[in-house]
Coordinates of C-alpha atoms in Angstrom, one line a residue:
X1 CA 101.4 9.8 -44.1
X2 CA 101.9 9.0 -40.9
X3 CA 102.1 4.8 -39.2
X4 CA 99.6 4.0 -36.7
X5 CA 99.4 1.0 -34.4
X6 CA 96.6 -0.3 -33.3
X7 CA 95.8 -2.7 -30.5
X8 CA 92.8 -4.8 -30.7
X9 CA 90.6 -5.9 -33.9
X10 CA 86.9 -5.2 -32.2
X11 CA 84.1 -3.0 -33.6
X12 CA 85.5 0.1 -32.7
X13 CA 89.6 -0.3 -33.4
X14 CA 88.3 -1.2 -36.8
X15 CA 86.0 1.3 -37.1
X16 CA 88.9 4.2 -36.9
X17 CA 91.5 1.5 -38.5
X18 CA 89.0 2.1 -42.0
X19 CA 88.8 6.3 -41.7
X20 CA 92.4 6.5 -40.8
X21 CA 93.4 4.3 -44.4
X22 CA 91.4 5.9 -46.0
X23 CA 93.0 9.1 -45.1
X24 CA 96.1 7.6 -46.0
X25 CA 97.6 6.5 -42.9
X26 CA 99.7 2.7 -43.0
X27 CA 98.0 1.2 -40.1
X28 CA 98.8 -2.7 -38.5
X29 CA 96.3 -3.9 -36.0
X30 CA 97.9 -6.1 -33.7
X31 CA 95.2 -8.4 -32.3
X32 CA 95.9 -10.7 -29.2
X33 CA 93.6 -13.9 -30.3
X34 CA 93.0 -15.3 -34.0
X35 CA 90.0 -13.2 -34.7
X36 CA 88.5 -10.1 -35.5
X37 CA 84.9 -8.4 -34.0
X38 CA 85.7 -8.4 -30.3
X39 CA 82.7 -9.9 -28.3
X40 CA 81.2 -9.9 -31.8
X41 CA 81.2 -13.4 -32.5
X42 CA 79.3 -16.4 -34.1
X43 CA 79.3 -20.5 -32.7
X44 CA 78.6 -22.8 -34.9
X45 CA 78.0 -26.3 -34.6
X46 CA 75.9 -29.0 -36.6
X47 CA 74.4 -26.8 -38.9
X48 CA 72.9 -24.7 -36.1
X49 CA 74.3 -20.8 -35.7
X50 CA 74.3 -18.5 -32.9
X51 CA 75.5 -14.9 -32.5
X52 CA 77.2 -14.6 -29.3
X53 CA 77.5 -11.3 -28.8
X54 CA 74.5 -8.4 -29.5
X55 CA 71.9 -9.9 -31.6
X56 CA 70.3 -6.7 -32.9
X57 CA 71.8 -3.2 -34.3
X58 CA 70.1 0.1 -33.3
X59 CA 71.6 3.3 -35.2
X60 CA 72.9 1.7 -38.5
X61 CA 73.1 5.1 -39.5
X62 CA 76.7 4.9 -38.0
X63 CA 77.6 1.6 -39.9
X64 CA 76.0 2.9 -42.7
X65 CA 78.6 6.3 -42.8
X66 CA 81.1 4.6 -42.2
X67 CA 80.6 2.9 -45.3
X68 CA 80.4 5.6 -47.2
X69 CA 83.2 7.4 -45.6
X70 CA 85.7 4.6 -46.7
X71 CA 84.8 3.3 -49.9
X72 CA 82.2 3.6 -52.8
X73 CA 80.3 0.2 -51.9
X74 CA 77.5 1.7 -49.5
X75 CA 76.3 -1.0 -46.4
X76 CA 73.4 -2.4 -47.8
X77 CA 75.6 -3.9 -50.6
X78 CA 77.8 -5.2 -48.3
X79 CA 74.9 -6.8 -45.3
X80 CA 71.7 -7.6 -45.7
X81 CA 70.0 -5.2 -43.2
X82 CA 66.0 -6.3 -42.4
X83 CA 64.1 -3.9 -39.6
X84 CA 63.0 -6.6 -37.3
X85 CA 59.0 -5.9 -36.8
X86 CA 57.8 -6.4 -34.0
X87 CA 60.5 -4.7 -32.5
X88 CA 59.7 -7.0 -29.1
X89 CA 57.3 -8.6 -27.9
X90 CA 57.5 -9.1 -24.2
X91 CA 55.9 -10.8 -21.5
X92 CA 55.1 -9.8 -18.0
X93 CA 54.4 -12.3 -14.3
X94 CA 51.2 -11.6 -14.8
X95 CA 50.9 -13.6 -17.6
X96 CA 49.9 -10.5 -20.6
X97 CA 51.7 -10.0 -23.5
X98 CA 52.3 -7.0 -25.6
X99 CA 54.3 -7.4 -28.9
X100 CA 56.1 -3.4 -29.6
X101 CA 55.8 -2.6 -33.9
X102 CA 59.1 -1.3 -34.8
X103 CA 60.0 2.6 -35.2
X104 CA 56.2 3.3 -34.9
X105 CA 55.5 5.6 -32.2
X106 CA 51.6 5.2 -33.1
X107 CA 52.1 1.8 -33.1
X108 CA 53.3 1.3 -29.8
X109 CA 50.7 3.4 -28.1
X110 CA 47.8 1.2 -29.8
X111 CA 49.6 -1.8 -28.7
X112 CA 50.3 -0.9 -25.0
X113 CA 46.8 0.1 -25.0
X114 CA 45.1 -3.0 -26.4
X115 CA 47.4 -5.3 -24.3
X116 CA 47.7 -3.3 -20.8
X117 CA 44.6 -0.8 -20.6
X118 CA 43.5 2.1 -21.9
X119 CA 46.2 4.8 -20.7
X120 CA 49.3 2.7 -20.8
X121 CA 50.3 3.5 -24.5
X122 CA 49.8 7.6 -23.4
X123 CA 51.5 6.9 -20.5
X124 CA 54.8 5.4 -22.7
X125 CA 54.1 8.2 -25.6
X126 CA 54.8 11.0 -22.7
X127 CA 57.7 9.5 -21.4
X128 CA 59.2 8.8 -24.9
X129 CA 58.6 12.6 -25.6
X130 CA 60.6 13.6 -22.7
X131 CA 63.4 10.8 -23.9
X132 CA 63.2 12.9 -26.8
X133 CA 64.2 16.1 -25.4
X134 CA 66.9 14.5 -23.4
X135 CA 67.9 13.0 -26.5
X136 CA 68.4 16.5 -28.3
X137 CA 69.9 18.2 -25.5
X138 CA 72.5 16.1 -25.4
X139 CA 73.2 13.7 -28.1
X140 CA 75.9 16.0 -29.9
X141 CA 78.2 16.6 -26.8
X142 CA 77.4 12.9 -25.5
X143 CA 77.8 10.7 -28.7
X144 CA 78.7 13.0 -31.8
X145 CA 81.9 14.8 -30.0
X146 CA 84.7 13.6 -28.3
X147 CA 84.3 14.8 -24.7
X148 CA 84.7 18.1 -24.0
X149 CA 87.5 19.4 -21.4
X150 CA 84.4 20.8 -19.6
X151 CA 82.9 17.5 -19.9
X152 CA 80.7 19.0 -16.0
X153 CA 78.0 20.1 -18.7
X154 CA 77.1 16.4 -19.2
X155 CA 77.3 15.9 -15.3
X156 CA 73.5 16.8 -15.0
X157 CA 70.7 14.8 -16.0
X158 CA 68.9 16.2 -19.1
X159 CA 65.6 13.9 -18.6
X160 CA 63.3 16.5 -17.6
X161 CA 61.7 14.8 -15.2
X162 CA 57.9 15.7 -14.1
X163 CA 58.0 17.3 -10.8
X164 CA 56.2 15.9 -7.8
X165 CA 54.7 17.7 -5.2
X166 CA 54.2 17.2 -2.0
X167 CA 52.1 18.9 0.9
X168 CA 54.8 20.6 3.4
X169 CA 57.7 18.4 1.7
X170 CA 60.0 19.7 -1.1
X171 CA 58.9 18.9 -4.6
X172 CA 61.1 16.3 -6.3
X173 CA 61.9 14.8 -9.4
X174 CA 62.4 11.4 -10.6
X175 CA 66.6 10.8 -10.6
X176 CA 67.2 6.9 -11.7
X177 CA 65.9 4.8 -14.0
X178 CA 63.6 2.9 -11.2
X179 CA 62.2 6.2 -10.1
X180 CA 61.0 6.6 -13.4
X181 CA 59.0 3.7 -13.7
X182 CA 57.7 4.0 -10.0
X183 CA 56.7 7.7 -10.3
X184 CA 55.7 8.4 -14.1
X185 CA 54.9 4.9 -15.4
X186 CA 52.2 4.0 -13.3
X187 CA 51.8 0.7 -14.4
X188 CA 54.2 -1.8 -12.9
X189 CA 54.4 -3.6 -16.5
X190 CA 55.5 -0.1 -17.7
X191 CA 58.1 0.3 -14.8
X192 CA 59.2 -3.5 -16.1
X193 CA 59.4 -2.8 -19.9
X194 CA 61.4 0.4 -18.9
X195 CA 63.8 -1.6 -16.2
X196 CA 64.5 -4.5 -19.3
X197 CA 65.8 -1.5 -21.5
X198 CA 68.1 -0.7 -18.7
X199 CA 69.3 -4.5 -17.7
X200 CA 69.8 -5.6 -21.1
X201 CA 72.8 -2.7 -21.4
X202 CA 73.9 -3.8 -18.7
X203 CA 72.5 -1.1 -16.1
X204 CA 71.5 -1.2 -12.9
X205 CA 68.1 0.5 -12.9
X206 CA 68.1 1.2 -9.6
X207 CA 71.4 3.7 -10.2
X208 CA 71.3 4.2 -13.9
X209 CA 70.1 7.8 -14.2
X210 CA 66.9 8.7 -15.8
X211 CA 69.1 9.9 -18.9
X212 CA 68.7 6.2 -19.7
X213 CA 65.8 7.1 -20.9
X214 CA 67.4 7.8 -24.5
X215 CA 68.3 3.6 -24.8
X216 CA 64.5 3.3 -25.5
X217 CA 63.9 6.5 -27.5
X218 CA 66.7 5.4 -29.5
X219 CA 65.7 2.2 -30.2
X220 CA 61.9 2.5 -30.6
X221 CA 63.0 6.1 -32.8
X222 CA 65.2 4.5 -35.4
X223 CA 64.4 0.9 -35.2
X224 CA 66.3 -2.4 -34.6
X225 CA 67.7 -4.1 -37.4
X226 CA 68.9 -7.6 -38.2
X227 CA 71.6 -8.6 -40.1
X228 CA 71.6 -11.6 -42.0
X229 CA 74.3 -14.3 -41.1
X230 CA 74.1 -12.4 -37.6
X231 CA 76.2 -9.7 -36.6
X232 CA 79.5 -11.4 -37.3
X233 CA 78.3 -10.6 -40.9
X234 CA 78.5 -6.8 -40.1
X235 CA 82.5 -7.7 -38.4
X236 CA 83.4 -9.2 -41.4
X237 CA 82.1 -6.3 -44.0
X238 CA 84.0 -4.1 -41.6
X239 CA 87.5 -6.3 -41.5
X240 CA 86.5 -6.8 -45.3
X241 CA 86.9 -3.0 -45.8
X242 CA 89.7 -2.9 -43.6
X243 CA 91.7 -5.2 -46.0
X244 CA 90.6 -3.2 -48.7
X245 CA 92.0 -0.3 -47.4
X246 CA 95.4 -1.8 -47.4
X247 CA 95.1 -2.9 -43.6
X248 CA 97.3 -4.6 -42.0
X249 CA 95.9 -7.3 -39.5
X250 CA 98.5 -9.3 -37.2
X251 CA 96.6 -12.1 -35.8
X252 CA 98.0 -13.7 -32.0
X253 CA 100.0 -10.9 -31.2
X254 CA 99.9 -9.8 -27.7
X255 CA 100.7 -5.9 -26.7
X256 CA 103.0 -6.1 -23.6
X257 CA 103.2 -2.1 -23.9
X258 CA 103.0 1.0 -25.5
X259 CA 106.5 2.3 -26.1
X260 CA 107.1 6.0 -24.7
X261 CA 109.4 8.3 -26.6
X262 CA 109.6 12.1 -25.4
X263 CA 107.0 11.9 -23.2
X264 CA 104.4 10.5 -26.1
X265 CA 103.3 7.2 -27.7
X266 CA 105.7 5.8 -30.2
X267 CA 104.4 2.4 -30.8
X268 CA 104.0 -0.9 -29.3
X269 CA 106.0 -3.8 -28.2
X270 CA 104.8 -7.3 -28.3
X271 CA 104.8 -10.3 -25.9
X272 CA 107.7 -11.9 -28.1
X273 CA 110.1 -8.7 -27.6
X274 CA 109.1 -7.6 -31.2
X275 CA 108.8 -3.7 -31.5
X276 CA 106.6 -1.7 -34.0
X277 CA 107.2 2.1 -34.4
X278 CA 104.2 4.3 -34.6
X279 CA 103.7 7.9 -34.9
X280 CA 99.8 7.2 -32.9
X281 CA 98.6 4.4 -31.1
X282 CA 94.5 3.3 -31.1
X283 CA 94.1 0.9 -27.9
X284 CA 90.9 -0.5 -29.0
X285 CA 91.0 -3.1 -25.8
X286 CA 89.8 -3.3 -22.8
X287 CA 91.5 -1.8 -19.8
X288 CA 94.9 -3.2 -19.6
X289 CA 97.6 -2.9 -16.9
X290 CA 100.9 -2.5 -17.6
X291 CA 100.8 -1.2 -20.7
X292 CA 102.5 1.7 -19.8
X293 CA 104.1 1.3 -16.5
X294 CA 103.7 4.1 -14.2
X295 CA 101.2 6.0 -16.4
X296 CA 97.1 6.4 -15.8
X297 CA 96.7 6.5 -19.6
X298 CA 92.5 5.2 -18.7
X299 CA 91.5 8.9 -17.4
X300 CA 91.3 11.9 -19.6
X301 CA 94.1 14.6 -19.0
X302 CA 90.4 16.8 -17.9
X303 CA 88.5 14.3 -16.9
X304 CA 87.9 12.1 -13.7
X305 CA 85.7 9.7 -13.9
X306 CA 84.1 9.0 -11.1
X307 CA 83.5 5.3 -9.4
X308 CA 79.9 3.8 -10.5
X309 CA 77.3 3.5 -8.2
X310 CA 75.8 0.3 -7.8
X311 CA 79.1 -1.8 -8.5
X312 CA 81.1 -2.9 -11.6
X313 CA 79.5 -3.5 -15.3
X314 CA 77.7 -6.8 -15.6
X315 CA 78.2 -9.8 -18.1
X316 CA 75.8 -11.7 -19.9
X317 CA 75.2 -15.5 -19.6
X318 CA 73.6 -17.4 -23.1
X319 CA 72.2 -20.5 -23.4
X320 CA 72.2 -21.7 -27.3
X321 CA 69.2 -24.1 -27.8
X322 CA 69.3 -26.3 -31.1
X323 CA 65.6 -27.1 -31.4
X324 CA 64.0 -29.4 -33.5
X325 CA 60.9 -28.5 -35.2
X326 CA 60.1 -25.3 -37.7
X327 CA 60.0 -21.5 -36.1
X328 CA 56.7 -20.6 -36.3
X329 CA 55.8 -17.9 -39.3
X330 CA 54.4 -15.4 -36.5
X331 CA 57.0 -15.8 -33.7
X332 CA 58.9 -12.7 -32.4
X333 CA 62.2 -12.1 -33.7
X334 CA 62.7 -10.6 -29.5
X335 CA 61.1 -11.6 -27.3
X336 CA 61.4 -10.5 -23.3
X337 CA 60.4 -12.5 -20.2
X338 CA 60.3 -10.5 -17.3
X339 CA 60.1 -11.7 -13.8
X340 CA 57.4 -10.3 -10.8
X341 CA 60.0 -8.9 -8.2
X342 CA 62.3 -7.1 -10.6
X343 CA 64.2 -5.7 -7.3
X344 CA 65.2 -8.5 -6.2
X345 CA 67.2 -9.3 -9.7
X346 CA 68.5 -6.1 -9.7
X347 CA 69.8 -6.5 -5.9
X348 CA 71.4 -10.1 -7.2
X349 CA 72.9 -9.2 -10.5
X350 CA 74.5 -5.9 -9.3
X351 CA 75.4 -7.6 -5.8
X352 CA 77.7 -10.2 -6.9
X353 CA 74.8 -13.1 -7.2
X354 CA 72.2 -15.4 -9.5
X355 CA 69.3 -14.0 -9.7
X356 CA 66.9 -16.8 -8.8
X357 CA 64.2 -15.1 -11.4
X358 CA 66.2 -13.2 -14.6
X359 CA 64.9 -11.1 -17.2
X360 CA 65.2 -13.2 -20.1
X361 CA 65.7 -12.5 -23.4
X362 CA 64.7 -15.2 -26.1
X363 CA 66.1 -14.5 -29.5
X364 CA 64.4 -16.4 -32.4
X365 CA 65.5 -15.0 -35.5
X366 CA 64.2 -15.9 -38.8
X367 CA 67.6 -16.9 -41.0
X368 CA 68.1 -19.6 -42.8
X369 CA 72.2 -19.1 -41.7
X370 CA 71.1 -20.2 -38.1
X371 CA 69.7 -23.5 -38.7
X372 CA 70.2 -26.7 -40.8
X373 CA 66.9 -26.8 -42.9
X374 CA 63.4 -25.5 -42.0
X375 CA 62.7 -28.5 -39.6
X376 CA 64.7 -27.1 -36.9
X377 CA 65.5 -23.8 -35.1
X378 CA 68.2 -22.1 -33.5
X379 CA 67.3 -20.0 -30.5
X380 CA 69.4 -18.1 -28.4
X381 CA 68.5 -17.2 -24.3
X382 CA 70.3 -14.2 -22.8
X383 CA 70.1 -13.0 -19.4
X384 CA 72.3 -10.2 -17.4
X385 CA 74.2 -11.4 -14.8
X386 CA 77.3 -10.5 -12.6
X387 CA 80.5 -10.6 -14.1
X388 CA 83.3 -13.9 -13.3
X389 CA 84.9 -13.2 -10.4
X390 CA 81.8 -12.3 -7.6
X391 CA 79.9 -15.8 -9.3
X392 CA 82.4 -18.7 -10.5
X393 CA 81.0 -19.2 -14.1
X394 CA 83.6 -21.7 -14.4
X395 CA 81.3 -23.9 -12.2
X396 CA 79.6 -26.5 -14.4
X397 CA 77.0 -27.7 -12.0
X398 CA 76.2 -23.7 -11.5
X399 CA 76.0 -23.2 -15.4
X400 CA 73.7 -25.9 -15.8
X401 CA 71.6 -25.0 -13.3
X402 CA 71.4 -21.7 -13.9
X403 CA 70.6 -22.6 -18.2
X404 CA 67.7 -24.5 -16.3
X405 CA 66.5 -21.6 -14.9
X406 CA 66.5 -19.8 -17.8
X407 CA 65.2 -22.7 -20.4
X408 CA 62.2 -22.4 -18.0
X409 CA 61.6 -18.8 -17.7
X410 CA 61.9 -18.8 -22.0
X411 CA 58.8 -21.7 -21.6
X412 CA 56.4 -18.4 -21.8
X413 CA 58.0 -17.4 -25.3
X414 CA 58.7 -20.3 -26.6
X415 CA 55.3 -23.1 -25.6
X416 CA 57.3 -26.6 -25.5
X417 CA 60.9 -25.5 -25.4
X418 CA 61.9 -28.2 -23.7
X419 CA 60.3 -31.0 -25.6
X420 CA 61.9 -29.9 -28.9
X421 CA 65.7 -29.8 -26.9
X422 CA 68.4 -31.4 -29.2
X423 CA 71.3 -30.0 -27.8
X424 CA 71.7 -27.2 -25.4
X425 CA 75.0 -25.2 -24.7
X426 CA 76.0 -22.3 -22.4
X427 CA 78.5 -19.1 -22.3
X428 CA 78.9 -17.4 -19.6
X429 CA 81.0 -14.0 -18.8
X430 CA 83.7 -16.7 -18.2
X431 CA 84.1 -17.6 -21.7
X432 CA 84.1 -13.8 -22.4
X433 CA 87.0 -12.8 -19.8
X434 CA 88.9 -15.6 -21.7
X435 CA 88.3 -15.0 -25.7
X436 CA 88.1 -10.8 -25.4
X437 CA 90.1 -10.0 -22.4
X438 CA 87.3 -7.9 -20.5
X439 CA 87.9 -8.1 -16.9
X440 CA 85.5 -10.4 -15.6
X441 CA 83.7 -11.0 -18.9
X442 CA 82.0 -7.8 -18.4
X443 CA 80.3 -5.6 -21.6
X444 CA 80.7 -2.0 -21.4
X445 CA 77.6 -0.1 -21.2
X446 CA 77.2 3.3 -23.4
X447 CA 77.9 6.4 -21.8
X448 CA 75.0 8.4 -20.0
X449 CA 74.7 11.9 -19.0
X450 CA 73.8 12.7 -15.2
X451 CA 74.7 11.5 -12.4
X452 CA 77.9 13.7 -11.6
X453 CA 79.7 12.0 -14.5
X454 CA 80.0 8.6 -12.9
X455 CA 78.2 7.0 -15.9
X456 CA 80.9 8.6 -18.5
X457 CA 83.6 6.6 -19.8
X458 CA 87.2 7.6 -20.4
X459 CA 87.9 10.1 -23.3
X460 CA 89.3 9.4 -26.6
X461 CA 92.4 11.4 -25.8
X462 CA 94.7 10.3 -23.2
X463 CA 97.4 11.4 -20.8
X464 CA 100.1 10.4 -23.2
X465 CA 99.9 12.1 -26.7
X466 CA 99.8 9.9 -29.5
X467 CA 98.0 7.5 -27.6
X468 CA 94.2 6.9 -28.1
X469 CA 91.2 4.6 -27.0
X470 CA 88.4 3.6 -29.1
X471 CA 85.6 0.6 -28.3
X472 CA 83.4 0.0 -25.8
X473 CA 85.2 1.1 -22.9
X474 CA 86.0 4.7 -24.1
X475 CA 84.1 7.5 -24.9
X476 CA 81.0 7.1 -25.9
X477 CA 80.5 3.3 -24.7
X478 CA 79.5 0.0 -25.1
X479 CA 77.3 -1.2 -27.8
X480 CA 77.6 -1.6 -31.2
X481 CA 76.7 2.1 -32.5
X482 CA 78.5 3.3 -29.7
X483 CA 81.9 1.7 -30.6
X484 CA 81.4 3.1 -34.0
X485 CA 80.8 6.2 -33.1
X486 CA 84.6 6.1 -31.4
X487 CA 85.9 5.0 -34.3
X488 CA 85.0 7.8 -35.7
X489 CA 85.8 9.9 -33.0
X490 CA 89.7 8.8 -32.5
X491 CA 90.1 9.0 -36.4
X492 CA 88.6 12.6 -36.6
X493 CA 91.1 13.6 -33.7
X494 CA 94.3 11.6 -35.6
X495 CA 93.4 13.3 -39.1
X496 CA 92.0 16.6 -38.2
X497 CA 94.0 17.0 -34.7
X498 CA 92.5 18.1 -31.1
X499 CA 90.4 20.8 -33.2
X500 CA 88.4 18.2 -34.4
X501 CA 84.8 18.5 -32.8
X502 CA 82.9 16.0 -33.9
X503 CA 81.0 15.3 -38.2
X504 CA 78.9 18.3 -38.7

């Protein structure tokens, strides 16, 4: 069978790395720093753990697959997978508190109901159902196939929005996420919950079309999950099979290019002049330039891709809190802290500033890994933010102020956070740009139908034959399921060929 190269050891690469041995192709993965997972990673220090990358996996169905695909030891004997219930629990400026049961549609509706008034859970119920249809209209062309050459059918919004009416006006329909919450989520908490969906991906609500609407149908459909040790126990059951599989990982090995040979991808050639032949190439990377000089290889042969609206992707800034005293028996696994003037963090995130009042997201979860004995806790804040570059995260005054900010907006999840501090430490999209490469330390956000195409991502297939993208920044996205859904994608095209549509 044939040799493949592939750049970069992240979700994704390794996602198509396992299908592709298994299949019988002798594939080397040359990885630029001394690790595998990509922005799936793990700090440790004094007995205290912290993922540093995304906390929670929605979709395992694609983990779980992929493990079956490539070997006879199914996921769950590989991870420990727990459904994380509640699901959230979040907290609005107005100081209630509604805590979301996870995968329970019934459940939810009771909850908003009993927390924010007697129509609020119906009012979420309806808008989930019409998540739902977007969700079937388009999750096989958007997630389960690699795009199409007539990729314009995914250029409309599927979220059938409700139609508005007006006396001697045009009727209208909501077209972004924020027009969603202001015009069918009556309730401002509503508008907030659905807005926090958005942010935490990385979207600007404000822009984000309403198709966004399937991150929280998703999510509250088929659960979140937990792994224990944290998600850098999923990246090593996948770098685990990998080896397995006869993998080859090099480890600090740069990719100063693809090599070209008659017109197509024929390998790669390091930083240190070394040159590996390949009959395909998998960039699983971020956008690099210069890989191949002259070349676009980050646009589809039939697809543009048009600019975003509403800027760039956004990074995300942590603080990891090593807290003395026990985690309470009934604290939330997730919790959300959102602010009153959710504009005006949307305006500062996606304009290049700090947002003087974040969404925060406190993650307390309830692992013995994380911690060094049941007397303490490890707890980890997360807030979207702009990427390095329009803020200089490499500011230390501006990092500890800005953890400050966010210690005290996690005070309403966490009563007497800052009375139980033992050591406090902070990663910005700084530290992000410098251990993954991303531009800016920004996280790709998954692919979305609508808006013209603009919130698309590069195809697997590229302008060069033999060469391919998988990860976050290709077809269909960032996020976890997302990137393992391109795995699967690129291997299906290698194995099968451009006939390949998708698994059945």
């Amino acid at each position: 069978m044939a040799r493949i190269a592939v750049i970069g050891a992240g979700m994704g690469a390794m996602s198509a790395t396992a299908r592709l041995a298994v299949a019988g192709h002798r594939v080397t993965v040359y990885e630029r720093s001394e690790t595998f997972g990509g922005s799936v990673g793990r700090h440790a220090r004094g007995g205290f753990a912290f993922d540093t990358g995304p906390g929670l996996l929605h979709l395992p169905a694609v983990y779980r697959d992929l493990f079956v695909k490539t070997g006879k030891e199914p996921l769950e004997r590989c991870v420990t997978l727990t459904q994380v219930d509640p699901a959230s629990r979040h907290v609005f400026a107005d100081g209630t508190a509604v805590s979301l049961p996870n995968a329970s549609r019934a459940g939810v509706v009771e909850a908003l109901d009993g927390a924010l008034g007697k129509g609020a859970g119906a009012s979420w119920g309806a808008f989930l159902d019409r998540a739902g249809d977007a969700w079937d209209r388009s999750r096989r062309p958007l997630l389960e196939e690699p795009l199409r050459p007539d990729w314009q059918v995914l250029a409309r919004d599927p979220y059938p929005a409700l139609v508005r009416r007006r006396l001697l006006r045009p009727a209208s329909r909501a077209g972004t996420v924020a027009e969603v919450g202001s015009r069918e989520l009556a309730d401002p908490r509503l508008a907030a919950l659905l807005d926090g969906y958005a942010l935490s991906y990385g979207l600007d609500p404000l822009h984000a079309p309403a198709s966004a609407a399937l991150l929280p149908y998703m999510e509250e459909t088929f659960g979140s999950w937990y792994v224990s040790g944290g998600m850098r126990a999923l990246a090593q059951a996948v770098y685990e099979r990998c080896l397995a599989r006869k993998v080859e990982f090099v480890f600090g090995a740069e990719v100063a290019r693809v090599v070209e040979k008659d017109g197509r991808a024929a390998g790669v050639e390091l930083a240190d002049g070394t040159v590996a032949e390949a009959a395909h190439v998998v960039l699983g990377a971020g956008p690099h330039a210069g890989l191949m000089p002259g070349q676009e290889i980050w646009r589809d042969g039939d697809v543009t891709v048009q600019p975003r609206p509403g800027g760039g992707a956004a990074g995300r800034f942590l603080v990891l809190l090593s807290l003395r005293g026990a985690r309470p028996a009934d604290a939330a696994h997730r919790t959300l802290v959102h602010p009153a003037d959710g504009a005006a963090e949307r305006a500062a995130v996606f304009g290049g500033r700090l947002a003087a009042h974040p969404t925060v997201t406190v993650l307390r979860p309830d692992d013995p890994s994380t911690r060094p004995d049941a007397a303490h806790e490890a707890v980890t804040l997360m807030a979207t933010v702009a990427p390095h570059g329009p803020v200089d995260w490499t500011d230390a005054a501006l990092r500890t102020r800005y953890a400050d900010t966010l210690i005290d907006t996690a005070g309403a999840a966490v009563p007497g956070l800052r009375d139980r501090l033992l050591r406090t430490e902070v990663r910005t999209p700084a530290e992000t740009e410098a251990e993954t490469g991303a531009r800016g330390g920004s996280v790709p956000p998954p692919a979305l139908a609508g808006a013209g195409g603009g919130y698309l991502h590069p195809g697997n297939r590229t302008r060069v034959p033999g060469l391919l993208l998988a990860g976050g920044w290709a077809h269909p996205g960032g996020g976890l399921a997302h990137a393992g859904m391109s795995g699967t994608l690129v291997a299906g095209l290698i194995v099968e060929g451009d006939g390949f549509r998708g698994s059945q």
